[in-house]
mmCIF file of C-alpha atoms in Angstrom:
data_model
loop_
_atom_site.group_PDB
_atom_site.id
_atom_site.type_symbol
_atom_site.label_atom_id
_atom_site.label_comp_id
_atom_site.label_asym_id
_atom_site.label_seq_id
_atom_site.Cartn_x
_atom_site.Cartn_y
_atom_site.Cartn_z
ATOM 1 C CA MET A 1 114.510 157.294 128.299
ATOM 2 C CA SER A 2 115.540 156.817 131.912
ATOM 3 C CA ASP A 3 112.786 155.915 134.369
ATOM 4 C CA ASP A 4 114.857 156.654 137.485
ATOM 5 C CA PRO A 5 112.750 159.074 139.597
ATOM 6 C CA ARG A 6 115.868 160.258 141.376
ATOM 7 C CA SER A 7 116.650 162.314 138.280
ATOM 8 C CA PHE A 8 114.472 165.037 139.814
ATOM 9 C CA HIS A 9 114.186 166.488 143.288
ATOM 10 C CA LYS A 10 110.435 165.889 142.956
ATOM 11 C CA PRO A 11 109.519 162.546 141.344
ATOM 12 C CA VAL A 12 107.162 163.503 138.541
ATOM 13 C CA ARG A 13 105.417 162.223 135.441
ATOM 14 C CA ARG A 14 107.816 161.495 132.604
ATOM 15 C CA PRO A 15 108.033 164.274 130.006
ATOM 16 C CA ALA A 16 107.415 162.065 126.953
ATOM 17 C CA GLU A 17 104.175 160.836 128.504
ATOM 18 C CA MET A 18 103.047 164.400 129.153
ATOM 19 C CA LEU A 19 103.390 165.479 125.526
ATOM 20 C CA ASP A 20 99.795 164.504 124.891
ATOM 21 C CA ARG A 21 98.412 164.183 128.426
ATOM 22 C CA LEU A 22 95.126 165.959 129.157
ATOM 23 C CA PHE A 23 94.221 167.249 132.600
ATOM 24 C CA SER A 24 90.721 167.573 134.016
ATOM 25 C CA ALA A 25 89.566 170.648 135.943
ATOM 26 C CA GLU A 26 86.594 171.380 138.170
ATOM 27 C CA ASP A 27 86.452 174.985 136.934
ATOM 28 C CA PRO A 28 88.026 175.323 133.467
ATOM 29 C CA ALA A 29 87.351 179.054 133.313
ATOM 30 C CA GLU A 30 89.269 179.677 136.532
ATOM 31 C CA VAL A 31 92.108 177.417 135.423
ATOM 32 C CA SER A 32 92.331 179.353 132.155
ATOM 33 C CA ARG A 33 92.286 182.701 133.955
ATOM 34 C CA VAL A 34 95.086 181.704 136.316
ATOM 35 C CA ALA A 35 97.154 180.181 133.514
ATOM 36 C CA HIS A 36 96.991 183.315 131.390
ATOM 37 C CA ALA A 37 97.569 185.663 134.317
ATOM 38 C CA THR A 38 100.660 183.818 135.525
ATOM 39 C CA ALA A 39 102.119 183.454 132.029
ATOM 40 C CA VAL A 40 101.683 187.148 131.216
ATOM 41 C CA ALA A 41 103.000 188.285 134.604
ATOM 42 C CA LEU A 42 106.065 186.030 134.495
ATOM 43 C CA LEU A 43 107.031 186.787 130.932
ATOM 44 C CA SER A 44 106.418 190.527 131.200
ATOM 45 C CA ARG A 45 108.362 190.954 134.428
ATOM 46 C CA VAL A 46 111.419 189.014 133.294
ATOM 47 C CA ARG A 47 111.522 190.464 129.778
ATOM 48 C CA GLU A 48 111.258 194.005 131.125
ATOM 49 C CA GLN A 49 114.155 193.432 133.537
ATOM 50 C CA PRO A 50 116.040 190.356 132.290
ATOM 51 C CA ALA A 51 118.492 189.961 135.156
ATOM 52 C CA ASP A 52 120.832 187.023 134.571
ATOM 53 C CA GLY A 53 119.955 185.457 137.908
ATOM 54 C CA ALA A 54 116.219 185.491 137.210
ATOM 55 C CA VAL A 55 116.624 184.050 133.718
ATOM 56 C CA ASP A 56 119.011 181.366 135.005
ATOM 57 C CA ARG A 57 116.482 180.328 137.649
ATOM 58 C CA LEU A 58 113.714 180.026 135.072
ATOM 59 C CA VAL A 59 115.910 178.023 132.699
ATOM 60 C CA SER A 60 116.871 175.588 135.475
ATOM 61 C CA PHE A 61 113.431 175.514 137.124
ATOM 62 C CA THR A 62 112.395 172.035 136.007
ATOM 63 C CA ASP A 63 115.770 170.561 136.955
ATOM 64 C CA GLN A 64 115.136 171.688 140.530
ATOM 65 C CA HIS A 65 111.374 171.298 140.838
ATOM 66 C CA GLY A 66 110.265 168.877 138.128
ATOM 67 C CA ILE A 67 107.487 169.536 135.643
ATOM 68 C CA ASP A 68 104.360 169.167 137.766
ATOM 69 C CA THR A 69 104.378 172.733 139.097
ATOM 70 C CA ILE A 70 104.430 174.172 135.588
ATOM 71 C CA ALA A 71 101.961 171.555 134.372
ATOM 72 C CA GLU A 72 99.401 172.592 136.955
ATOM 73 C CA LEU A 73 99.653 176.178 135.712
ATOM 74 C CA TRP A 74 99.849 175.871 131.935
ATOM 75 C CA SER A 75 99.395 172.364 130.526
ATOM 76 C CA ARG A 76 95.641 172.632 130.013
ATOM 77 C CA SER A 77 95.862 175.868 128.038
ATOM 78 C CA PRO A 78 95.229 175.948 124.278
ATOM 79 C CA ALA A 79 98.280 175.295 122.136
ATOM 80 C CA LYS A 80 98.112 178.712 120.483
ATOM 81 C CA SER A 81 98.059 180.699 123.727
ATOM 82 C CA LEU A 82 100.864 182.208 125.779
ATOM 83 C CA PRO A 83 100.634 179.683 128.655
ATOM 84 C CA GLY A 84 100.238 176.793 126.221
ATOM 85 C CA THR A 85 103.320 177.962 124.355
ATOM 86 C CA LEU A 86 105.423 178.327 127.508
ATOM 87 C CA TRP A 87 104.329 174.843 128.579
ATOM 88 C CA ARG A 88 105.529 173.341 125.284
ATOM 89 C CA ILE A 89 108.898 175.095 125.459
ATOM 90 C CA TYR A 90 109.484 173.860 129.013
ATOM 91 C CA LEU A 91 108.421 170.339 128.127
ATOM 92 C CA LEU A 92 110.790 170.214 125.172
ATOM 93 C CA GLN A 93 113.643 171.387 127.362
ATOM 94 C CA LEU A 94 112.897 168.767 129.994
ATOM 95 C CA MET A 95 112.636 165.989 127.410
ATOM 96 C CA VAL A 96 116.163 166.785 126.243
ATOM 97 C CA HIS A 97 117.514 166.971 129.791
ATOM 98 C CA ASP A 98 115.745 163.743 130.723
ATOM 99 C CA ASP A 99 117.271 161.700 127.881
ATOM 100 C CA ALA A 100 119.883 163.708 126.051
ATOM 101 C CA ARG A 101 121.351 160.641 124.330
ATOM 102 C CA THR A 102 118.090 159.819 122.581
ATOM 103 C CA ALA A 103 117.512 163.494 121.739
ATOM 104 C CA ALA A 104 120.967 163.659 120.142
ATOM 105 C CA LEU A 105 120.401 160.437 118.198
ATOM 106 C CA LEU A 106 117.065 161.699 116.877
ATOM 107 C CA TYR A 107 118.579 165.051 115.973
ATOM 108 C CA GLU A 108 121.452 163.586 113.988
ATOM 109 C CA ARG A 109 119.147 161.154 112.179
ATOM 110 C CA GLY A 110 116.686 163.945 111.470
ATOM 111 C CA ARG A 111 119.422 166.282 110.252
ATOM 112 C CA ALA A 112 120.494 163.657 107.712
ATOM 113 C CA ARG A 113 116.927 162.924 106.613
ATOM 114 C CA LEU A 114 115.545 166.464 106.236
ATOM 115 C CA ALA A 115 116.140 168.572 103.169
ATOM 116 C CA SER A 116 115.257 171.888 104.787
ATOM 117 C CA ALA A 117 116.705 174.834 106.678
ATOM 118 C CA ASP A 118 115.331 173.602 110.008
ATOM 119 C CA ASP A 119 118.703 172.388 111.251
ATOM 120 C CA VAL A 120 120.206 175.834 110.579
ATOM 121 C CA VAL A 121 117.270 177.635 112.214
ATOM 122 C CA ALA A 122 117.387 175.430 115.319
ATOM 123 C CA GLY A 123 121.065 176.271 115.686
ATOM 124 C CA ALA A 124 122.709 173.057 116.880
ATOM 125 C CA PRO A 125 126.410 172.547 116.096
ATOM 126 C CA THR A 126 127.630 169.763 113.816
ATOM 127 C CA PRO A 127 127.761 167.114 115.150
ATOM 128 C CA ALA A 128 125.322 167.602 118.025
ATOM 129 C CA GLY A 129 125.912 165.241 120.938
ATOM 130 C CA PRO A 130 123.983 165.018 124.219
ATOM 131 C CA ASP A 131 125.781 167.970 125.830
ATOM 132 C CA GLU A 132 125.195 170.139 122.776
ATOM 133 C CA LEU A 133 121.487 169.276 122.716
ATOM 134 C CA VAL A 134 121.118 170.156 126.407
ATOM 135 C CA SER A 135 122.837 173.492 125.766
ATOM 136 C CA LEU A 136 120.612 174.123 122.747
ATOM 137 C CA SER A 137 117.394 173.458 124.676
ATOM 138 C CA ASP A 138 118.548 175.805 127.437
ATOM 139 C CA GLU A 139 119.533 178.455 124.900
ATOM 140 C CA ILE A 140 116.103 178.332 123.250
ATOM 141 C CA LEU A 141 114.350 178.662 126.609
ATOM 142 C CA ARG A 142 116.663 181.512 127.573
ATOM 143 C CA GLY A 143 115.661 183.282 124.359
ATOM 144 C CA VAL A 144 112.028 183.147 125.445
ATOM 145 C CA PHE A 145 112.818 185.280 128.492
ATOM 146 C CA SER A 146 115.648 187.493 127.286
ATOM 147 C CA GLY A 147 115.766 187.460 123.485
ATOM 148 C CA ASP A 148 113.440 187.723 120.504
ATOM 149 C CA PHE A 149 110.455 185.672 121.640
ATOM 150 C CA ALA A 150 109.246 184.824 118.128
ATOM 151 C CA VAL A 151 112.730 183.739 117.059
ATOM 152 C CA ALA A 152 112.964 181.465 120.104
ATOM 153 C CA LEU A 153 109.657 179.852 119.155
ATOM 154 C CA GLU A 154 110.761 179.436 115.536
ATOM 155 C CA ARG A 155 113.983 177.778 116.702
ATOM 156 C CA ALA A 156 111.958 175.447 118.922
ATOM 157 C CA ALA A 157 109.632 174.614 116.018
ATOM 158 C CA SER A 158 112.594 173.785 113.787
ATOM 159 C CA PHE A 159 114.129 171.702 116.557
ATOM 160 C CA CYS A 160 110.875 169.727 116.793
ATOM 161 C CA ARG A 161 110.817 169.111 113.053
ATOM 162 C CA VAL A 162 114.390 167.777 113.072
ATOM 163 C CA GLU A 163 113.645 165.541 116.062
ATOM 164 C CA ALA A 164 110.405 164.348 114.443
ATOM 165 C CA ALA A 165 112.238 163.394 111.266
ATOM 166 C CA GLY A 166 114.778 161.469 113.323
ATOM 167 C CA ALA A 167 112.048 159.651 115.234
ATOM 168 C CA ALA A 168 110.325 158.693 111.978
ATOM 169 C CA ASP A 169 113.638 157.442 110.605
ATOM 170 C CA LEU A 170 114.230 155.253 113.649
ATOM 171 C CA ALA A 171 110.652 153.974 113.453
ATOM 172 C CA ASP A 172 111.387 152.786 109.924
ATOM 173 C CA ASP A 173 114.505 150.985 111.174
ATOM 174 C CA HIS A 174 112.569 149.045 113.809
ATOM 175 C CA ASP A 175 109.368 148.475 111.864
ATOM 176 C CA HIS A 176 110.009 144.798 111.081
ATOM 177 C CA THR A 177 112.235 143.749 113.979
ATOM 178 C CA GLU A 178 110.797 145.684 116.965
ATOM 179 C CA PRO A 179 107.255 146.820 116.085
ATOM 180 C CA ASP A 180 106.496 148.145 119.582
ATOM 181 C CA ARG A 181 109.552 150.363 119.503
ATOM 182 C CA ALA A 182 108.676 151.475 115.990
ATOM 183 C CA THR A 183 105.197 152.434 117.187
ATOM 184 C CA ALA A 184 106.648 154.462 120.066
ATOM 185 C CA PHE A 185 108.975 156.386 117.743
ATOM 186 C CA THR A 186 106.153 156.973 115.272
ATOM 187 C CA ALA A 187 103.981 158.400 118.045
ATOM 188 C CA ARG A 188 106.810 160.673 119.160
ATOM 189 C CA ALA A 189 107.325 161.875 115.591
ATOM 190 C CA LEU A 190 103.639 162.770 115.300
ATOM 191 C CA ARG A 191 103.588 164.623 118.622
ATOM 192 C CA LEU A 192 106.745 166.552 117.796
ATOM 193 C CA THR A 193 105.335 167.476 114.407
ATOM 194 C CA THR A 194 102.238 168.832 116.128
ATOM 195 C CA PHE A 195 104.431 170.779 118.544
ATOM 196 C CA ALA A 196 106.331 172.273 115.609
ATOM 197 C CA GLU A 197 103.072 173.444 114.032
ATOM 198 C CA ASP A 198 101.835 174.885 117.334
ATOM 199 C CA LEU A 199 105.063 176.750 118.059
ATOM 200 C CA GLY A 200 105.308 178.112 114.524
ATOM 201 C CA ALA A 201 101.741 179.393 114.749
ATOM 202 C CA ALA A 202 102.459 180.925 118.165
ATOM 203 C CA ALA A 203 105.489 182.756 116.738
ATOM 204 C CA ALA A 204 103.314 184.253 113.984
ATOM 205 C CA LEU A 205 100.699 185.312 116.547
ATOM 206 C CA TRP A 206 103.379 186.923 118.747
ATOM 207 C CA ARG A 207 104.639 188.980 115.793
ATOM 208 C CA ARG A 208 101.084 190.292 115.345
ATOM 209 C CA ASP A 209 100.766 190.993 119.081
ATOM 210 C CA ALA A 210 97.977 188.411 119.156
ATOM 211 C CA LEU A 211 99.399 185.642 121.383
ATOM 212 C CA THR A 212 97.384 185.868 124.606
#
């Protein structure tokens, strides 16, 4: 993954590091209130009037502003909440944009390793190179704001499972020759697996009108 801070207009924390980063807060209740209020307001307004320009701006937001602005709003929210879910979708998108080559490698390795429908649900073409993975991550995020929200979350969950399988496969490759790299891929596989579980649960909650 590239460490060049010029990749963003605002130099920010790297997305892979933020997968499991925890933030402190002087007033957790207020942070939670603001996170939920902003998530509900943003999603409701755009989904009620999904103008192409508004959706495009939200899809490209992290490319222009980095991840810190969104992190300050939503990253401390519970995984199975609306702001926590939006945070995970944005972080997945930024991880692909930040290192599309690695994302594509993991996806192709995961596709070959998994015996499931996750590749079909995620919706990547065959083969899926860096450009295709960037387009897929944008398409999933676009679905959050202008499509079936639960379907978008299910696609994201499947995407995470494919990527996790690819990361685990690469970890096995490097286990004896590059143990540090193997450890890093194993950690990524575990985090992506957790993300898949969180997003799948959030999709089920949304279908029951219980994701708040």
